[in-house]
Amino acid sequence: MDGGFAEDFAINYSQFEGYDLIVGAPVNRMSEVKNRLIAWRKSNTDHLSMAQYRFDSSIKCKDEEFELAPNVNGRLLLYFNADKYTLQCTSLQMDIERQKTILEELKKISPCDAKKFNHYFDITVNEDRSFSYKIKTDAISDDLHVCGSLAIMTTSQKLSVETILRCYCNKDVVEKRFRDLKNEIMGERVIVHSTEACKGKLFVLFISLILRTTLSIKLRDWIRKNRYSLIGCIYQLKNIQCRKMGQNWILSKALTKKQKEISEILKLPVHSLDVRK
């Protein structure tokens, strides 16, 4: 389970039902985990094992005893990926510089707005709303040490650090695939770990909206006449089977009546039927 379930109730319930548990340890909510992670990263030498993971990239890992919840003992696995560290550090530093630029351009600020910057800046607001600020170097240093890291808690004493990491990462793949099945366009949230990933997701979402809007406009009259939905039209198109021969698309099976009507409206170049099959 992800870090949202790192609560005493969920952990105790899983333990009561007899399940081994693998759950993300949210560093922002669990101060002990964050302190252990920062101490490990600052040591630079206390890497107890090395987990070899996908694409032959090495991931450093520390495996230690940890109490997941009252009377529930297990392990805390701290992972560090140097490639992600570089990306996340760059993204964090860009965000800090962005906040600093905003503060430098402001002449006055309200106490409420000042709270938006209090994670990395110590802001003093005067009575006339003029202000001064200092950078919290310790807070920035701690967050930089957290970059590229992942903390996982588990009650299993048998699974290796490689297997636990693989299981946890596969969970993310399954959840995102299930979310794709429930949403026509995956635009409900943008939670990523770097600025580059955010821009990439927004670009894909932008292209998806263009395609969806184009289909909606062209098929609007047909949808109203046949009391059909846009997603239904997309499924009709999805079931068209064809293969490319040169510059032409050859149908593997005849189109249904609805597929013909939708194809004619969209002017799809699929008219020939492969009679050899």
GROMACS .gro file of C-alpha atoms in nm:
model
  277
    1MET     CA    1   0.000   0.000   0.000
    2ASP     CA    2   0.108   0.360  -0.053
    3GLY     CA    3   0.195   0.606   0.222
    4GLY     CA    4  -0.167   0.712   0.264
    5PHE     CA    5  -0.227   0.389   0.456
    6ALA     CA    6   0.069   0.432   0.690
    7GLU     CA    7  -0.168   0.466   0.984
    8ASP     CA    8  -0.187   0.259   1.302
    9PHE     CA    9  -0.537   0.135   1.219
   10ALA     CA   10  -0.448   0.002   0.872
   11ILE     CA   11  -0.126  -0.158   0.996
   12ASN     CA   12  -0.292  -0.318   1.299
   13TYR     CA   13  -0.581  -0.447   1.086
   14SER     CA   14  -0.344  -0.608   0.834
   15GLN     CA   15  -0.149  -0.764   1.120
   16PHE     CA   16  -0.471  -0.893   1.280
   17GLU     CA   17  -0.583  -1.053   0.952
   18GLY     CA   18  -0.245  -1.226   0.919
   19TYR     CA   19  -0.116  -1.039   0.614
   20ASP     CA   20   0.244  -0.939   0.555
   21LEU     CA   21   0.246  -0.568   0.486
   22ILE     CA   22   0.451  -0.351   0.249
   23VAL     CA   23   0.361   0.017   0.288
   24GLY     CA   24   0.526   0.342   0.189
   25ALA     CA   25   0.660   0.552   0.476
   26PRO     CA   26   0.565   0.918   0.411
   27VAL     CA   27   0.872   1.120   0.504
   28ASN     CA   28   0.671   1.443   0.534
   29ARG     CA   29   0.443   1.292   0.802
   30MET     CA   30   0.677   1.058   0.988
   31SER     CA   31   0.953   1.261   1.152
   32GLU     CA   32   1.140   0.955   1.279
   33VAL     CA   33   1.163   0.811   0.928
   34LYS     CA   34   1.282   1.145   0.793
   35ASN     CA   35   1.546   1.178   1.064
   36ARG     CA   36   1.676   0.826   0.998
   37LEU     CA   37   1.683   0.890   0.625
   38ILE     CA   38   1.872   1.219   0.661
   39ALA     CA   39   2.120   1.065   0.907
   40TRP     CA   40   2.184   0.775   0.667
   41ARG     CA   41   2.232   1.005   0.370
   42LYS     CA   42   2.471   1.230   0.563
   43SER     CA   43   2.682   0.934   0.672
   44ASN     CA   44   2.768   0.841   0.309
   45THR     CA   45   2.921   0.513   0.428
   46ASP     CA   46   2.639   0.334   0.609
   47HIS     CA   47   2.503   0.149   0.304
   48LEU     CA   48   2.431  -0.199   0.433
   49SER     CA   49   2.330  -0.353   0.100
   50MET     CA   50   2.301  -0.280  -0.267
   51ALA     CA   51   1.981  -0.368  -0.452
   52GLN     CA   52   2.020  -0.419  -0.826
   53TYR     CA   53   1.699  -0.309  -0.993
   54ARG     CA   54   1.560  -0.256  -1.340
   55PHE     CA   55   1.783  -0.138  -1.629
   56ASP     CA   56   2.094  -0.243  -1.434
   57SER     CA   57   2.095   0.081  -1.235
   58SER     CA   58   2.226   0.041  -0.883
   59ILE     CA   59   2.012   0.154  -0.592
   60LYS     CA   60   2.165   0.183  -0.248
   61CYS     CA   61   1.956   0.049   0.037
   62LYS     CA   62   1.964   0.034   0.416
   63ASP     CA   63   1.761  -0.230   0.599
   64GLU     CA   64   1.696  -0.181   0.971
   65GLU     CA   65   1.448  -0.276   1.243
   66PHE     CA   66   1.150  -0.048   1.289
   67GLU     CA   67   0.823  -0.034   1.484
   68LEU     CA   68   0.551   0.026   1.223
   69ALA     CA   69   0.280   0.077   1.488
   70PRO     CA   70   0.246   0.009   1.861
   71ASN     CA   71   0.343  -0.357   1.917
   72VAL     CA   72   0.393  -0.416   1.542
   73ASN     CA   73   0.761  -0.472   1.468
   74GLY     CA   74   0.907  -0.493   1.122
   75ARG     CA   75   1.168  -0.339   0.894
   76LEU     CA   76   1.236   0.005   0.754
   77LEU     CA   77   1.397   0.003   0.410
   78LEU     CA   78   1.566   0.322   0.294
   79TYR     CA   79   1.644   0.338  -0.079
   80PHE     CA   80   1.854   0.592  -0.268
   81ASN     CA   81   1.867   0.637  -0.647
   82ALA     CA   82   2.141   0.870  -0.774
   83ASP     CA   83   1.961   0.940  -1.104
   84LYS     CA   84   1.641   1.050  -0.930
   85TYR     CA   85   1.848   1.250  -0.684
   86THR     CA   86   1.982   1.470  -0.964
   87LEU     CA   87   1.636   1.530  -1.114
   88GLN     CA   88   1.463   1.600  -0.784
   89CYS     CA   89   1.743   1.828  -0.658
   90THR     CA   90   1.720   2.035  -0.975
   91SER     CA   91   1.341   2.057  -0.945
   92LEU     CA   92   1.362   2.154  -0.576
   93GLN     CA   93   1.622   2.424  -0.636
   94MET     CA   94   1.416   2.568  -0.922
   95ASP     CA   95   1.111   2.582  -0.694
   96ILE     CA   96   1.308   2.760  -0.420
   97GLU     CA   97   1.445   3.012  -0.671
   98ARG     CA   98   1.093   3.070  -0.801
   99GLN     CA   99   0.965   3.144  -0.450
  100LYS     CA  100   1.263   3.371  -0.384
  101THR     CA  101   1.194   3.566  -0.705
  102ILE     CA  102   0.832   3.616  -0.602
  103LEU     CA  103   0.935   3.749  -0.260
  104GLU     CA  104   1.191   3.986  -0.412
  105GLU     CA  105   0.927   4.133  -0.643
  106LEU     CA  106   0.676   4.188  -0.361
  107LYS     CA  107   0.680   4.509  -0.162
  108LYS     CA  108   0.415   4.406   0.088
  109ILE     CA  109   0.269   4.076   0.201
  110SER     CA  110  -0.009   3.965   0.432
  111PRO     CA  111   0.057   3.722   0.721
  112CYS     CA  112  -0.169   3.471   0.547
  113ASP     CA  113   0.028   3.485   0.220
  114ALA     CA  114   0.355   3.470   0.413
  115LYS     CA  115   0.259   3.124   0.538
  116LYS     CA  116   0.282   2.995   0.181
  117PHE     CA  117   0.657   3.052   0.188
  118ASN     CA  118   0.734   2.950   0.547
  119HIS     CA  119   0.877   2.608   0.459
  120TYR     CA  120   1.198   2.751   0.312
  121PHE     CA  121   1.181   3.115   0.425
  122ASP     CA  122   1.155   3.277   0.767
  123ILE     CA  123   0.940   3.586   0.696
  124THR     CA  124   0.890   3.877   0.936
  125VAL     CA  125   0.581   4.086   0.852
  126ASN     CA  126   0.557   4.443   0.987
  127GLU     CA  127   0.239   4.630   1.076
  128ASP     CA  128   0.230   4.809   0.740
  129ARG     CA  129   0.272   4.467   0.570
  130SER     CA  130   0.627   4.540   0.462
  131PHE     CA  131   0.847   4.240   0.533
  132SER     CA  132   1.191   4.089   0.547
  133TYR     CA  133   1.293   3.727   0.503
  134LYS     CA  134   1.575   3.482   0.566
  135ILE     CA  135   1.638   3.156   0.388
  136LYS     CA  136   1.604   2.846   0.607
  137THR     CA  137   1.928   2.675   0.508
  138ASP     CA  138   1.873   2.381   0.744
  139ALA     CA  139   1.529   2.304   0.596
  140ILE     CA  140   1.668   2.321   0.243
  141SER     CA  141   1.963   2.099   0.337
  142ASP     CA  142   1.729   1.838   0.490
  143ASP     CA  143   1.503   1.830   0.184
  144LEU     CA  144   1.802   1.800  -0.048
  145HIS     CA  145   1.916   1.494   0.148
  146VAL     CA  146   1.568   1.345   0.107
  147CYS     CA  147   1.581   1.388  -0.273
  148GLY     CA  148   1.624   1.063  -0.464
  149SER     CA  149   1.514   0.860  -0.162
  150LEU     CA  150   1.227   0.626  -0.087
  151ALA     CA  151   1.126   0.479   0.249
  152ILE     CA  152   0.924   0.156   0.275
  153MET     CA  153   0.801  -0.024   0.586
  154THR     CA  154   0.726  -0.396   0.593
  155THR     CA  155   0.632  -0.667   0.841
  156SER     CA  156   0.795  -0.935   0.623
  157GLN     CA  157   1.121  -1.077   0.752
  158LYS     CA  158   1.173  -1.308   0.455
  159LEU     CA  159   1.149  -1.091   0.144
  160SER     CA  160   1.470  -0.941   0.007
  161VAL     CA  161   1.518  -0.567  -0.040
  162GLU     CA  162   1.503  -0.623  -0.418
  163THR     CA  163   1.169  -0.807  -0.401
  164ILE     CA  164   1.013  -0.549  -0.170
  165LEU     CA  165   1.113  -0.262  -0.400
  166ARG     CA  166   0.981  -0.450  -0.705
  167CYS     CA  167   0.648  -0.522  -0.533
  168TYR     CA  168   0.606  -0.161  -0.425
  169CYS     CA  169   0.686  -0.022  -0.770
  170ASN     CA  170   0.451  -0.273  -0.937
  171LYS     CA  171   0.173  -0.146  -0.709
  172ASP     CA  172   0.210   0.196  -0.866
  173VAL     CA  173   0.185   0.049  -1.217
  174VAL     CA  174  -0.133  -0.145  -1.127
  175GLU     CA  175  -0.296   0.161  -0.966
  176LYS     CA  176  -0.224   0.385  -1.265
  177ARG     CA  177  -0.354   0.123  -1.509
  178PHE     CA  178  -0.674   0.086  -1.307
  179ARG     CA  179  -0.712   0.464  -1.300
  180ASP     CA  180  -0.679   0.471  -1.681
  181LEU     CA  181  -0.973   0.232  -1.707
  182LYS     CA  182  -1.189   0.461  -1.492
  183ASN     CA  183  -1.104   0.791  -1.660
  184GLU     CA  184  -1.140   0.891  -2.024
  185ILE     CA  185  -0.855   1.140  -1.985
  186MET     CA  186  -0.608   1.110  -1.698
  187GLY     CA  187  -0.621   1.473  -1.594
  188GLU     CA  188  -0.757   1.459  -1.241
  189ARG     CA  189  -0.426   1.539  -1.073
  190VAL     CA  190  -0.064   1.616  -1.149
  191ILE     CA  191   0.144   1.451  -0.879
  192VAL     CA  192   0.495   1.384  -1.007
  193HIS     CA  193   0.847   1.403  -0.869
  194SER     CA  194   1.013   1.646  -1.110
  195THR     CA  195   0.938   1.951  -1.322
  196GLU     CA  196   1.023   1.758  -1.639
  197ALA     CA  197   0.770   1.486  -1.558
  198CYS     CA  198   0.504   1.749  -1.486
  199LYS     CA  199   0.564   1.919  -1.820
  200GLY     CA  200   0.553   1.583  -2.000
  201LYS     CA  201   0.223   1.488  -1.839
  202LEU     CA  202   0.069   1.827  -1.917
  203PHE     CA  203   0.182   1.794  -2.281
  204VAL     CA  204   0.020   1.451  -2.319
  205LEU     CA  205  -0.296   1.584  -2.151
  206PHE     CA  206  -0.299   1.883  -2.387
  207ILE     CA  207  -0.279   1.657  -2.695
  208SER     CA  208  -0.552   1.433  -2.550
  209LEU     CA  209  -0.784   1.731  -2.503
  210ILE     CA  210  -0.726   1.840  -2.864
  211LEU     CA  211  -0.815   1.494  -2.994
  212ARG     CA  212  -1.118   1.463  -2.768
  213THR     CA  213  -1.247   1.810  -2.863
  214THR     CA  214  -1.199   1.737  -3.235
  215LEU     CA  215  -1.395   1.412  -3.211
  216SER     CA  216  -1.666   1.577  -3.004
  217ILE     CA  217  -1.719   1.858  -3.257
  218LYS     CA  218  -1.721   1.635  -3.565
  219LEU     CA  219  -1.949   1.370  -3.413
  220ARG     CA  220  -2.183   1.606  -3.224
  221ASP     CA  221  -2.480   1.577  -3.462
  222TRP     CA  222  -2.443   1.198  -3.500
  223ILE     CA  223  -2.425   1.156  -3.121
  224ARG     CA  224  -2.742   1.359  -3.067
  225LYS     CA  225  -2.929   1.179  -3.345
  226ASN     CA  226  -2.835   0.830  -3.225
  227ARG     CA  227  -2.840   0.916  -2.852
  228TYR     CA  228  -2.486   0.789  -2.822
  229SER     CA  229  -2.191   0.895  -2.604
  230LEU     CA  230  -1.850   1.009  -2.718
  231ILE     CA  231  -1.681   0.727  -2.530
  232GLY     CA  232  -1.916   0.487  -2.711
  233CYS     CA  233  -1.796   0.627  -3.044
  234ILE     CA  234  -1.435   0.579  -2.939
  235TYR     CA  235  -1.507   0.215  -2.853
  236GLN     CA  236  -1.664   0.170  -3.198
  237LEU     CA  237  -1.346   0.303  -3.356
  238LYS     CA  238  -1.134   0.089  -3.125
  239ASN     CA  239  -1.299  -0.228  -3.259
  240ILE     CA  240  -1.207  -0.153  -3.621
  241GLN     CA  241  -0.942  -0.402  -3.732
  242CYS     CA  242  -0.713  -0.308  -4.019
  243ARG     CA  243  -0.356  -0.329  -4.135
  244LYS     CA  244  -0.140  -0.092  -4.337
  245MET     CA  245  -0.039  -0.181  -4.693
  246GLY     CA  246   0.174   0.090  -4.847
  247GLN     CA  247  -0.019   0.414  -4.801
  248ASN     CA  248  -0.355   0.237  -4.758
  249TRP     CA  249  -0.532   0.090  -4.456
  250ILE     CA  250  -0.687  -0.248  -4.543
  251LEU     CA  251  -0.978  -0.373  -4.331
  252SER     CA  252  -0.947  -0.718  -4.177
  253LYS     CA  253  -1.324  -0.746  -4.132
  254ALA     CA  254  -1.626  -0.559  -4.260
  255LEU     CA  255  -1.740  -0.248  -4.076
  256THR     CA  256  -2.064  -0.242  -3.881
  257LYS     CA  257  -2.331   0.015  -3.967
  258LYS     CA  258  -2.226   0.246  -3.682
  259GLN     CA  259  -1.858   0.209  -3.770
  260LYS     CA  260  -1.931   0.302  -4.132
  261GLU     CA  261  -2.125   0.612  -4.033
  262ILE     CA  262  -1.857   0.728  -3.786
  263SER     CA  263  -1.578   0.656  -4.037
  264GLU     CA  264  -1.753   0.858  -4.308
  265ILE     CA  265  -1.800   1.157  -4.075
  266LEU     CA  266  -1.435   1.147  -3.969
  267LYS     CA  267  -1.324   1.070  -4.328
  268LEU     CA  268  -1.111   0.776  -4.216
  269PRO     CA  269  -0.914   0.618  -4.507
  270VAL     CA  270  -1.045   0.266  -4.442
  271HIS     CA  271  -1.266   0.147  -4.725
  272SER     CA  272  -1.104  -0.162  -4.872
  273LEU     CA  273  -1.178  -0.508  -4.735
  274ASP     CA  274  -0.908  -0.774  -4.745
  275VAL     CA  275  -1.101  -1.054  -4.918
  276ARG     CA  276  -0.812  -1.301  -4.891
  277LYS     CA  277  -0.903  -1.376  -4.527
   0.00000   0.00000   0.00000
